[in-house]
């Protein structure tokens, strides 16, 4: 008998990972990517000897990557050249610009000493905070993240039940409230609250369960894959193709084919038809539901989205800079003093681009000599802004829309002033901006958001969109819009959840790894 056929829509990490797992399940897999290059949000751009990542830049939750590579019969060490970062990141805070920046070095002893040196008593408070974060993280990985929520039986697990009192507090108290009750120094509060940005939201809105993120950057170690995150995409593409997955780029899907309420393949915008027994869309869920399916086939119609919250939008500024920039670490964070006002500008009713902004700068050339020409630096600047494509689109060499280029200028000037690089603007030799309008046009991101659906309680765990259509049999979903959530590790887990759904596996744990050769 011939193998069953699967079509995977989207060539980001979720699509590539899902395609590999489906191939290992015995499916003949075709992956359709609308753009000419793979990667999705984890894209890249090259110009004049510079190579920029245009998406994720933090390598966190390493055990998720380790497990997934083992599922594919390999290891992280074989596929990636991971470099530990020290410091994990540097902080410039508006509240103390007259002093030295803070270098945050991962490891309990190091961060305890840092916190205690700034605020007496904060070291012990941090110990308790990180102990709780570690317990929450372990519970999330073992009981929540790998659950398809086809049933709620796993929520009655004794490990969950005996923590119900703690979980009630973690789910109902905002993250920033939990932090502010334990620490008084603005910089320390911001270091801990920044974890919310990884989840696309405001620490004033996210549940304090997500203090677990501090376990990852403070207790654990921050790493970087040499060659950038495009090297990671290349690894997953290599593994997929090695399994026989047919990868079609320049193949944008116009609609998902259905017959008698069952998915039967996909048709691209240029009229090509790809028949299949199952379809997995890893594209933006809003785009999949409202553009690829007929109204009667939509589990999540437009009305459903009106009450949902996207992640923040992003202004990305890619800069090639002449000369060295030692004032910037591999990861550098700039925090405004009025933290709450900054997030209100992004998520509030009167949303606008904050100025000054709390922003992030990645300088991969501090670690990786492959991303910039000799004598130059590579900078990736992310300014969280409202998820609103009406703000405009970016462009190369200052050709983006006026509001976007003005905001980019402000970010460059802010970095120059706060980090004492007065000639930064004059040293720029390559420049490109990317804005919410680009995320919408290029990635079909709902409202031009940067990361996916945000993670307030009403969009977390069992309240997040499921990974199978409720209207079309044989149609499944993976990626940052659905279970379990935002970020590269979550996208890998979402790929596993598709396989668990197909197998009828309702357990709370990850897929079993193949036995290794004892030799």
Short mmCIF file of C-alpha atoms in Angstrom, two decimals:
data_model
loop_
_atom_site.label_atom_id
_atom_site.label_comp_id
_atom_site.label_asym_id
_atom_site.label_seq_id
_atom_site.Cartn_x
_atom_site.Cartn_y
_atom_site.Cartn_z
CA UNK A 1 0.00 0.00 0.00
CA UNK A 2 1.22 3.52 -0.73
CA UNK A 3 1.95 5.81 2.18
CA UNK A 4 -0.66 8.26 3.34
CA UNK A 5 0.02 11.77 2.12
CA UNK A 6 0.38 14.86 4.30
CA UNK A 7 0.57 18.50 3.29
CA UNK A 8 2.23 20.87 5.76
CA UNK A 9 1.57 24.58 5.21
CA UNK A 10 4.38 26.88 6.33
CA UNK A 11 8.16 26.50 6.33
CA UNK A 12 9.02 27.97 9.70
CA UNK A 13 10.41 25.85 12.51
CA UNK A 14 6.96 24.45 13.38
CA UNK A 15 6.35 23.37 9.78
CA UNK A 16 9.77 21.82 9.32
CA UNK A 17 9.57 20.01 12.66
CA UNK A 18 6.06 18.73 11.97
CA UNK A 19 7.06 17.54 8.51
CA UNK A 20 9.96 15.52 9.94
CA UNK A 21 7.81 13.88 12.58
CA UNK A 22 5.08 13.05 10.06
CA UNK A 23 7.67 11.47 7.79
CA UNK A 24 8.86 9.34 10.69
CA UNK A 25 5.22 8.30 11.18
CA UNK A 26 5.18 6.93 7.63
CA UNK A 27 3.55 9.81 5.77
CA UNK A 28 4.67 11.04 2.37
CA UNK A 29 5.05 14.73 3.22
CA UNK A 30 4.99 17.84 1.06
CA UNK A 31 5.74 21.15 2.76
CA UNK A 32 4.44 24.33 1.11
CA UNK A 33 6.12 27.63 1.96
CA UNK A 34 4.75 30.80 0.40
CA UNK A 35 7.98 32.78 0.49
CA UNK A 36 11.15 32.02 -1.43
CA UNK A 37 13.06 31.13 1.73
CA UNK A 38 12.33 29.00 4.76
CA UNK A 39 12.21 30.18 8.35
CA UNK A 40 8.97 32.13 8.76
CA UNK A 41 9.43 34.47 11.70
CA UNK A 42 12.93 33.01 12.13
CA UNK A 43 14.09 34.54 8.86
CA UNK A 44 17.32 36.16 7.77
CA UNK A 45 18.52 38.99 5.52
CA UNK A 46 21.93 39.51 3.94
CA UNK A 47 23.55 42.66 2.64
CA UNK A 48 27.17 43.69 1.96
CA UNK A 49 28.69 40.86 3.99
CA UNK A 50 26.26 41.20 6.92
CA UNK A 51 23.83 38.40 7.78
CA UNK A 52 20.98 39.38 10.08
CA UNK A 53 18.49 37.19 11.87
CA UNK A 54 15.08 38.84 11.53
CA UNK A 55 13.30 37.03 14.34
CA UNK A 56 14.19 34.97 17.43
CA UNK A 57 17.57 35.64 19.01
CA UNK A 58 17.39 34.01 22.47
CA UNK A 59 18.16 30.29 22.83
CA UNK A 60 16.15 29.22 25.88
CA UNK A 61 14.61 25.93 27.11
CA UNK A 62 17.56 23.90 25.78
CA UNK A 63 16.09 20.63 27.01
CA UNK A 64 13.19 21.03 24.56
CA UNK A 65 15.64 21.29 21.65
CA UNK A 66 17.70 18.40 23.05
CA UNK A 67 14.62 16.18 23.28
CA UNK A 68 13.38 17.10 19.82
CA UNK A 69 16.69 16.43 18.13
CA UNK A 70 16.81 13.05 19.87
CA UNK A 71 13.33 12.33 18.49
CA UNK A 72 14.88 12.83 15.05
CA UNK A 73 17.78 10.52 15.82
CA UNK A 74 20.41 13.18 16.37
CA UNK A 75 21.53 15.65 19.05
CA UNK A 76 21.78 19.38 19.59
CA UNK A 77 25.56 19.03 19.69
CA UNK A 78 25.60 17.36 16.27
CA UNK A 79 23.31 19.92 14.63
CA UNK A 80 24.21 23.21 16.34
CA UNK A 81 27.35 24.92 17.60
CA UNK A 82 26.03 26.36 20.86
CA UNK A 83 28.03 29.07 22.61
CA UNK A 84 27.32 30.01 26.27
CA UNK A 85 27.00 33.77 26.75
CA UNK A 86 28.68 35.67 29.57
CA UNK A 87 27.17 37.94 30.56
CA UNK A 88 23.79 36.51 29.66
CA UNK A 89 22.78 40.12 29.00
CA UNK A 90 23.55 43.72 29.94
CA UNK A 91 21.04 46.24 31.29
CA UNK A 92 20.99 50.01 30.82
CA UNK A 93 18.25 51.48 32.99
CA UNK A 94 16.95 55.03 32.61
CA UNK A 95 16.61 55.16 36.41
CA UNK A 96 20.41 54.92 36.81
CA UNK A 97 22.10 56.12 33.64
CA UNK A 98 24.69 57.97 35.72
CA UNK A 99 26.05 54.62 36.92
CA UNK A 100 27.51 51.57 35.25
CA UNK A 101 25.23 49.16 33.39
CA UNK A 102 24.33 45.87 35.04
CA UNK A 103 25.82 42.68 33.66
CA UNK A 104 23.57 39.73 34.42
CA UNK A 105 25.55 36.50 34.58
CA UNK A 106 23.47 33.31 34.63
CA UNK A 107 23.79 31.03 37.65
CA UNK A 108 22.19 31.17 41.08
CA UNK A 109 25.27 32.34 42.96
CA UNK A 110 26.02 35.10 40.46
CA UNK A 111 22.52 36.55 40.24
CA UNK A 112 21.97 36.29 44.00
CA UNK A 113 25.14 38.32 44.52
CA UNK A 114 24.06 40.88 41.93
CA UNK A 115 20.62 41.36 43.49
CA UNK A 116 22.04 41.57 47.01
CA UNK A 117 24.63 44.16 45.93
CA UNK A 118 21.84 46.42 44.69
CA UNK A 119 19.18 45.86 47.35
CA UNK A 120 20.02 44.36 50.77
CA UNK A 121 17.84 41.32 51.34
CA UNK A 122 17.09 40.89 47.64
CA UNK A 123 19.48 37.92 47.39
CA UNK A 124 17.39 35.79 49.75
CA UNK A 125 14.19 37.02 48.10
CA UNK A 126 15.58 36.00 44.73
CA UNK A 127 16.44 32.53 46.03
CA UNK A 128 12.81 32.00 47.01
CA UNK A 129 11.57 33.53 43.75
CA UNK A 130 13.78 31.30 41.59
CA UNK A 131 12.96 28.20 43.65
CA UNK A 132 9.31 28.87 42.90
CA UNK A 133 10.10 29.62 39.24
CA UNK A 134 11.93 26.31 38.90
CA UNK A 135 9.05 24.37 40.45
CA UNK A 136 6.55 26.14 38.17
CA UNK A 137 8.71 25.41 35.14
CA UNK A 138 9.01 21.73 35.98
CA UNK A 139 5.25 21.50 36.51
CA UNK A 140 4.57 23.27 33.22
CA UNK A 141 6.85 20.97 31.24
CA UNK A 142 5.67 17.77 32.89
CA UNK A 143 1.93 18.50 33.10
CA UNK A 144 0.83 21.36 30.82
CA UNK A 145 2.97 22.07 27.75
CA UNK A 146 2.75 18.63 26.12
CA UNK A 147 -1.00 18.20 26.68
CA UNK A 148 -3.35 18.41 23.68
CA UNK A 149 -6.29 19.09 26.05
CA UNK A 150 -8.51 16.72 24.10
CA UNK A 151 -9.73 15.85 27.56
CA UNK A 152 -9.16 17.45 30.95
CA UNK A 153 -8.19 14.24 32.74
CA UNK A 154 -4.57 15.31 33.18
CA UNK A 155 -5.68 18.29 35.23
CA UNK A 156 -6.79 15.81 37.91
CA UNK A 157 -3.26 14.44 38.20
CA UNK A 158 -2.20 14.37 41.87
CA UNK A 159 0.84 16.50 41.03
CA UNK A 160 -1.55 19.20 39.86
CA UNK A 161 -4.24 18.75 42.50
CA UNK A 162 -1.88 19.13 45.44
CA UNK A 163 -0.67 22.43 43.99
CA UNK A 164 -4.12 23.88 43.33
CA UNK A 165 -3.78 26.52 46.03
CA UNK A 166 -0.45 27.71 44.67
CA UNK A 167 -1.67 27.53 41.09
CA UNK A 168 -4.75 29.63 41.93
CA UNK A 169 -2.48 32.44 43.05
CA UNK A 170 -0.08 32.03 40.13
CA UNK A 171 -2.94 32.17 37.64
CA UNK A 172 -4.83 35.12 39.13
CA UNK A 173 -2.08 37.46 40.37
CA UNK A 174 -0.31 39.48 37.62
CA UNK A 175 3.38 38.82 37.13
CA UNK A 176 4.44 42.39 37.93
CA UNK A 177 2.41 42.37 41.14
CA UNK A 178 4.25 39.27 42.33
CA UNK A 179 7.58 40.90 41.53
CA UNK A 180 6.78 44.26 43.10
CA UNK A 181 5.80 42.63 46.40
CA UNK A 182 9.24 41.08 46.70
CA UNK A 183 11.66 43.68 45.30
CA UNK A 184 11.84 47.47 45.48
CA UNK A 185 14.70 48.45 43.16
CA UNK A 186 13.33 49.43 39.74
CA UNK A 187 16.10 47.67 37.85
CA UNK A 188 15.60 44.37 39.64
CA UNK A 189 11.86 44.55 39.07
CA UNK A 190 12.47 45.12 35.39
CA UNK A 191 14.96 42.27 35.01
CA UNK A 192 12.31 39.91 36.37
CA UNK A 193 9.38 41.53 34.57
CA UNK A 194 11.09 41.44 31.20
CA UNK A 195 10.31 37.72 31.10
CA UNK A 196 6.83 38.74 29.99
CA UNK A 197 8.21 40.19 26.78
CA UNK A 198 9.29 36.69 25.68
CA UNK A 199 5.61 35.76 25.86
CA UNK A 200 4.42 38.70 23.80
CA UNK A 201 2.67 40.56 26.57
CA UNK A 202 2.84 43.01 29.44
CA UNK A 203 3.96 41.82 32.89
CA UNK A 204 0.98 43.80 34.22
CA UNK A 205 -1.39 41.50 32.29
CA UNK A 206 0.33 38.11 32.25
CA UNK A 207 -0.35 35.69 35.12
CA UNK A 208 2.49 35.26 37.58
CA UNK A 209 2.74 31.59 36.61
CA UNK A 210 5.08 32.96 33.97
CA UNK A 211 7.66 33.92 36.57
CA UNK A 212 8.90 30.49 35.52
CA UNK A 213 10.66 32.29 32.64
CA UNK A 214 13.22 33.68 35.09
CA UNK A 215 14.37 30.13 35.71
CA UNK A 216 15.57 30.06 32.11
CA UNK A 217 17.75 33.18 31.95
CA UNK A 218 18.87 33.41 35.59
CA UNK A 219 19.14 29.84 36.93
CA UNK A 220 19.86 28.22 33.58
CA UNK A 221 22.33 29.41 30.95
CA UNK A 222 21.72 31.63 27.93
CA UNK A 223 23.28 30.24 24.75
CA UNK A 224 23.66 31.25 21.11
CA UNK A 225 23.80 28.99 18.03
CA UNK A 226 26.84 30.04 16.02
CA UNK A 227 25.76 31.09 12.54
CA UNK A 228 22.61 32.60 14.02
CA UNK A 229 19.11 31.23 14.17
CA UNK A 230 19.15 30.82 10.41
CA UNK A 231 21.65 28.01 11.12
CA UNK A 232 18.98 26.36 13.24
CA UNK A 233 16.44 26.63 10.42
CA UNK A 234 19.01 25.12 8.05
CA UNK A 235 19.45 22.20 10.46
CA UNK A 236 15.72 21.48 10.62
CA UNK A 237 15.39 21.84 6.85
CA UNK A 238 18.29 19.44 6.36
CA UNK A 239 16.68 16.89 8.68
CA UNK A 240 13.33 17.18 6.91
CA UNK A 241 14.76 16.80 3.43
CA UNK A 242 16.89 13.89 4.63
CA UNK A 243 13.68 12.10 5.49
CA UNK A 244 12.28 12.59 2.02
CA UNK A 245 10.08 15.59 2.77
CA UNK A 246 9.39 17.50 -0.44
CA UNK A 247 9.91 21.19 0.30
CA UNK A 248 8.24 23.63 -2.08
CA UNK A 249 9.11 27.32 -1.66
CA UNK A 250 7.28 30.05 -3.55
CA UNK A 251 4.16 27.98 -2.95
CA UNK A 252 1.66 30.20 -1.16
CA UNK A 253 -1.54 28.37 -0.26
CA UNK A 254 -4.74 30.01 -1.41
CA UNK A 255 -7.15 27.50 0.10
CA UNK A 256 -7.35 24.19 1.88
CA UNK A 257 -9.22 21.59 -0.13
CA UNK A 258 -12.07 19.83 1.64
CA UNK A 259 -14.51 17.12 0.66
CA UNK A 260 -17.49 16.08 2.77
CA UNK A 261 -16.05 17.91 5.77
CA UNK A 262 -12.58 16.36 5.48
CA UNK A 263 -9.29 17.99 4.48
CA UNK A 264 -8.06 16.70 1.12
CA UNK A 265 -5.07 18.89 0.30
CA UNK A 266 -4.27 22.45 -0.70
CA UNK A 267 -4.25 24.71 -3.75
CA UNK A 268 -1.59 27.39 -4.19
CA UNK A 269 -2.17 30.88 -5.50
CA UNK A 270 -0.67 29.88 -8.85
CA UNK A 271 -3.19 27.05 -9.21
CA UNK A 272 -1.13 24.02 -8.26
CA UNK A 273 -3.02 21.30 -6.44
CA UNK A 274 -1.49 19.10 -3.74
CA UNK A 275 -3.73 16.22 -2.69
CA UNK A 276 -3.39 14.77 0.80
CA UNK A 277 -4.99 12.60 3.43
CA UNK A 278 -4.26 15.12 6.17
CA UNK A 279 -3.29 18.80 6.21
CA UNK A 280 -1.31 20.57 8.93
CA UNK A 281 -1.24 24.36 8.80
CA UNK A 282 1.55 26.04 10.71
CA UNK A 283 0.71 29.39 9.13
CA UNK A 284 -0.82 32.17 11.22
CA UNK A 285 -4.06 30.71 12.57
CA UNK A 286 -6.14 33.79 11.75
CA UNK A 287 -4.94 33.68 8.16
CA UNK A 288 -5.54 29.94 7.91
CA UNK A 289 -9.05 30.13 9.29
CA UNK A 290 -10.28 33.30 7.60
CA UNK A 291 -8.51 33.04 4.23
CA UNK A 292 -7.94 29.34 3.50
CA UNK A 293 -11.30 27.98 4.64
CA UNK A 294 -14.89 28.66 3.67
CA UNK A 295 -17.02 30.40 6.34
CA UNK A 296 -18.83 27.20 7.31
CA UNK A 297 -15.49 25.45 7.86
CA UNK A 298 -14.05 27.95 10.35
CA UNK A 299 -13.54 26.92 13.95
CA UNK A 300 -12.18 30.38 14.76
CA UNK A 301 -14.11 32.88 12.59
CA UNK A 302 -13.48 36.62 12.54
CA UNK A 303 -15.89 37.20 15.41
CA UNK A 304 -13.80 34.96 17.66
CA UNK A 305 -10.68 37.05 17.02
CA UNK A 306 -12.36 40.31 18.03
CA UNK A 307 -11.98 39.37 21.69
CA UNK A 308 -8.41 38.08 21.46
CA UNK A 309 -5.08 39.73 22.20
CA UNK A 310 -2.11 39.52 19.83
CA UNK A 311 1.45 39.83 20.98
CA UNK A 312 2.98 43.26 20.67
CA UNK A 313 4.06 44.45 17.26
CA UNK A 314 7.72 45.05 16.58
CA UNK A 315 9.88 47.65 14.98
CA UNK A 316 13.03 45.81 13.94
CA UNK A 317 16.08 47.87 13.02
CA UNK A 318 18.92 45.96 11.35
CA UNK A 319 22.19 47.86 11.44
CA UNK A 320 25.63 47.20 10.04
CA UNK A 321 28.04 49.43 11.93
CA UNK A 322 31.66 50.34 11.21
CA UNK A 323 34.07 49.73 14.09
CA UNK A 324 33.60 48.00 17.44
CA UNK A 325 30.79 48.51 19.96
CA UNK A 326 32.09 47.17 23.31
CA UNK A 327 29.40 49.08 25.23
CA UNK A 328 26.91 46.50 23.97
CA UNK A 329 26.93 42.86 25.07
CA UNK A 330 25.57 40.06 22.89
CA UNK A 331 22.17 40.82 24.47
CA UNK A 332 21.53 44.32 25.81
CA UNK A 333 18.30 45.66 27.33
CA UNK A 334 17.38 49.33 27.69
CA UNK A 335 14.65 49.91 30.30
CA UNK A 336 12.67 53.14 30.63
CA UNK A 337 12.02 54.34 34.17
CA UNK A 338 8.23 54.47 33.79
CA UNK A 339 7.79 50.76 33.03
CA UNK A 340 4.00 50.80 33.34
CA UNK A 341 3.61 53.78 31.00
CA UNK A 342 5.79 52.02 28.42
CA UNK A 343 3.54 48.94 28.35
CA UNK A 344 0.39 51.08 28.37
CA UNK A 345 1.64 52.80 25.22
CA UNK A 346 1.92 49.40 23.52
CA UNK A 347 -1.21 47.67 24.80
CA UNK A 348 -3.49 50.46 26.05
CA UNK A 349 -6.55 52.03 24.48
CA UNK A 350 -4.46 54.98 23.24
CA UNK A 351 -1.78 52.77 21.73
CA UNK A 352 1.24 54.46 20.16
CA UNK A 353 4.95 53.96 19.66
CA UNK A 354 6.60 54.72 23.02
CA UNK A 355 9.36 57.33 23.14
CA UNK A 356 11.66 56.69 24.83
CA UNK A 357 11.10 52.96 24.54
CA UNK A 358 12.19 49.95 26.50
CA UNK A 359 14.06 48.12 23.78
CA UNK A 360 16.38 45.23 23.08
CA UNK A 361 19.65 45.15 21.14
CA UNK A 362 21.31 41.97 19.91
CA UNK A 363 24.97 42.22 18.90
CA UNK A 364 25.69 38.72 17.55
CA UNK A 365 29.05 39.87 16.18
CA UNK A 366 30.21 39.97 19.80
CA UNK A 367 30.14 36.16 19.69
CA UNK A 368 30.05 35.16 16.03
CA UNK A 369 32.57 36.28 13.40
CA UNK A 370 30.40 34.98 10.53
CA UNK A 371 27.66 37.64 10.74
CA UNK A 372 29.59 40.80 9.83
CA UNK A 373 32.63 41.79 7.75
CA UNK A 374 35.93 42.32 9.53
CA UNK A 375 36.02 45.58 11.44
CA UNK A 376 32.21 45.85 11.63
CA UNK A 377 29.39 45.01 14.01
CA UNK A 378 25.96 43.49 13.41
CA UNK A 379 23.07 44.95 15.43
CA UNK A 380 19.48 43.76 15.64
CA UNK A 381 17.27 46.24 17.49
CA UNK A 382 13.75 45.29 18.62
CA UNK A 383 11.36 48.00 19.81
CA UNK A 384 8.05 46.58 21.07
CA UNK A 385 5.25 48.72 19.60
CA UNK A 386 1.49 48.27 19.08
CA UNK A 387 0.37 45.42 16.84
CA UNK A 388 -1.07 47.65 14.16
CA UNK A 389 -0.16 47.32 10.48
CA UNK A 390 -1.48 50.86 9.92
CA UNK A 391 1.72 52.10 11.56
CA UNK A 392 3.37 51.26 8.26
CA UNK A 393 6.09 49.23 6.65
CA UNK A 394 9.85 49.40 6.86
CA UNK A 395 12.49 49.38 4.16
CA UNK A 396 16.21 49.45 3.42
CA UNK A 397 18.31 52.61 3.62
CA UNK A 398 15.61 54.72 5.25
CA UNK A 399 12.95 54.02 2.61
CA UNK A 400 10.29 52.81 5.04
CA UNK A 401 7.19 54.80 5.93
CA UNK A 402 7.92 58.08 7.73
CA UNK A 403 6.54 57.09 11.14
CA UNK A 404 8.61 53.90 11.10
CA UNK A 405 11.86 55.59 10.07
CA UNK A 406 11.38 58.34 12.65
CA UNK A 407 10.89 55.71 15.34
CA UNK A 408 14.00 53.91 14.13
CA UNK A 409 15.98 57.16 14.30
CA UNK A 410 14.74 57.69 17.86
CA UNK A 411 15.81 54.16 18.85
CA UNK A 412 19.28 54.65 17.34
CA UNK A 413 19.69 57.98 19.12
CA UNK A 414 18.49 56.45 22.40
CA UNK A 415 21.05 53.65 22.17
CA UNK A 416 23.75 56.19 21.34
CA UNK A 417 22.87 58.37 24.33
CA UNK A 418 22.18 55.69 26.95
CA UNK A 419 25.13 53.47 25.99
CA UNK A 420 27.60 56.32 25.38
CA UNK A 421 28.14 55.71 21.66
CA UNK A 422 27.84 59.32 20.47
CA UNK A 423 28.89 58.62 16.87
CA UNK A 424 26.65 55.56 16.38
CA UNK A 425 24.48 57.11 13.68
CA UNK A 426 27.49 58.27 11.62
CA UNK A 427 29.02 54.76 11.67
CA UNK A 428 25.99 52.97 10.21
CA UNK A 429 26.77 51.47 6.79
CA UNK A 430 23.75 49.15 6.38
CA UNK A 431 20.24 49.84 7.60
CA UNK A 432 16.87 48.15 7.22
CA UNK A 433 13.63 48.51 9.15
CA UNK A 434 10.83 45.93 9.50
CA UNK A 435 7.46 46.96 10.93
CA UNK A 436 3.97 45.58 11.67
CA UNK A 437 2.90 46.24 8.09
CA UNK A 438 5.67 43.90 6.95
CA UNK A 439 4.68 41.20 9.42
CA UNK A 440 1.15 41.36 8.05
CA UNK A 441 2.14 41.44 4.37
CA UNK A 442 5.02 38.96 4.45
CA UNK A 443 3.96 36.54 7.19
CA UNK A 444 0.17 37.07 7.21
CA UNK A 445 0.52 37.83 10.91
CA UNK A 446 -2.79 38.81 12.49
CA UNK A 447 -2.78 42.57 13.12
CA UNK A 448 0.89 42.60 12.22
CA UNK A 449 1.85 41.03 15.54
CA UNK A 450 5.45 39.96 16.08
CA UNK A 451 5.17 36.66 17.95
CA UNK A 452 1.67 35.16 17.83
CA UNK A 453 -1.19 35.13 20.31
CA UNK A 454 -0.13 36.68 23.61
CA UNK A 455 -0.30 34.70 26.86
CA UNK A 456 -2.82 36.25 29.23
CA UNK A 457 -4.64 33.56 31.22
CA UNK A 458 -7.56 33.49 28.78
CA UNK A 459 -5.14 32.51 25.99
CA UNK A 460 -2.96 30.05 27.91
CA UNK A 461 -3.00 26.25 28.26
CA UNK A 462 -6.53 24.84 27.91
CA UNK A 463 -7.83 28.29 26.92
CA UNK A 464 -5.54 28.52 23.90
CA UNK A 465 -6.68 27.43 20.41
CA UNK A 466 -6.48 23.65 19.99
CA UNK A 467 -4.32 21.95 17.42
CA UNK A 468 -7.13 20.43 15.36
CA UNK A 469 -10.02 21.97 13.48
CA UNK A 470 -13.41 21.55 15.08
CA UNK A 471 -15.11 21.74 11.69
CA UNK A 472 -12.83 19.93 9.21
CA UNK A 473 -11.64 16.39 9.89
CA UNK A 474 -8.00 15.74 9.09
CA UNK A 475 -7.00 19.41 9.49
CA UNK A 476 -4.46 20.12 12.21
CA UNK A 477 -2.58 23.17 13.46
CA UNK A 478 0.86 23.92 14.86
CA UNK A 479 2.90 27.05 15.48
CA UNK A 480 2.78 30.14 17.67
CA UNK A 481 -0.97 30.75 17.41
CA UNK A 482 -2.01 27.46 19.02
CA UNK A 483 -1.03 25.13 21.86
CA UNK A 484 1.24 25.49 23.68
CA UNK A 485 2.33 29.01 22.74
CA UNK A 486 4.91 31.53 21.60
CA UNK A 487 8.59 30.89 20.91
CA UNK A 488 10.77 28.36 19.10
CA UNK A 489 10.62 25.71 21.87
CA UNK A 490 6.83 26.02 21.97
CA UNK A 491 6.68 25.59 18.21
CA UNK A 492 8.67 22.36 18.50
CA UNK A 493 6.28 21.11 21.16
CA UNK A 494 3.33 22.06 18.92
CA UNK A 495 4.78 19.74 16.27
CA UNK A 496 4.83 16.91 18.80
CA UNK A 497 1.24 17.68 19.75
CA UNK A 498 0.14 17.03 16.16
CA UNK A 499 1.64 13.54 16.35
CA UNK A 500 0.06 12.95 19.75
CA UNK A 501 -3.30 13.98 18.33
CA UNK A 502 -2.90 11.61 15.38
CA UNK A 503 -1.94 8.75 17.70
CA UNK A 504 -4.76 9.45 20.12
CA UNK A 505 -2.17 10.04 22.85
CA UNK A 506 -3.80 12.03 25.65
CA UNK A 507 -0.96 11.85 28.13
CA UNK A 508 0.65 14.99 29.52
CA UNK A 509 4.22 14.10 28.64
CA UNK A 510 6.39 14.39 25.52
CA UNK A 511 6.75 11.73 22.86
CA UNK A 512 8.98 8.82 23.77
CA UNK A 513 12.45 9.11 22.32
CA UNK A 514 13.79 6.27 20.18
CA UNK A 515 16.04 3.79 21.92
CA UNK A 516 19.71 4.60 21.51
CA UNK A 517 22.38 2.13 20.47
CA UNK A 518 24.18 1.09 23.67
CA UNK A 519 27.41 0.97 21.67
#
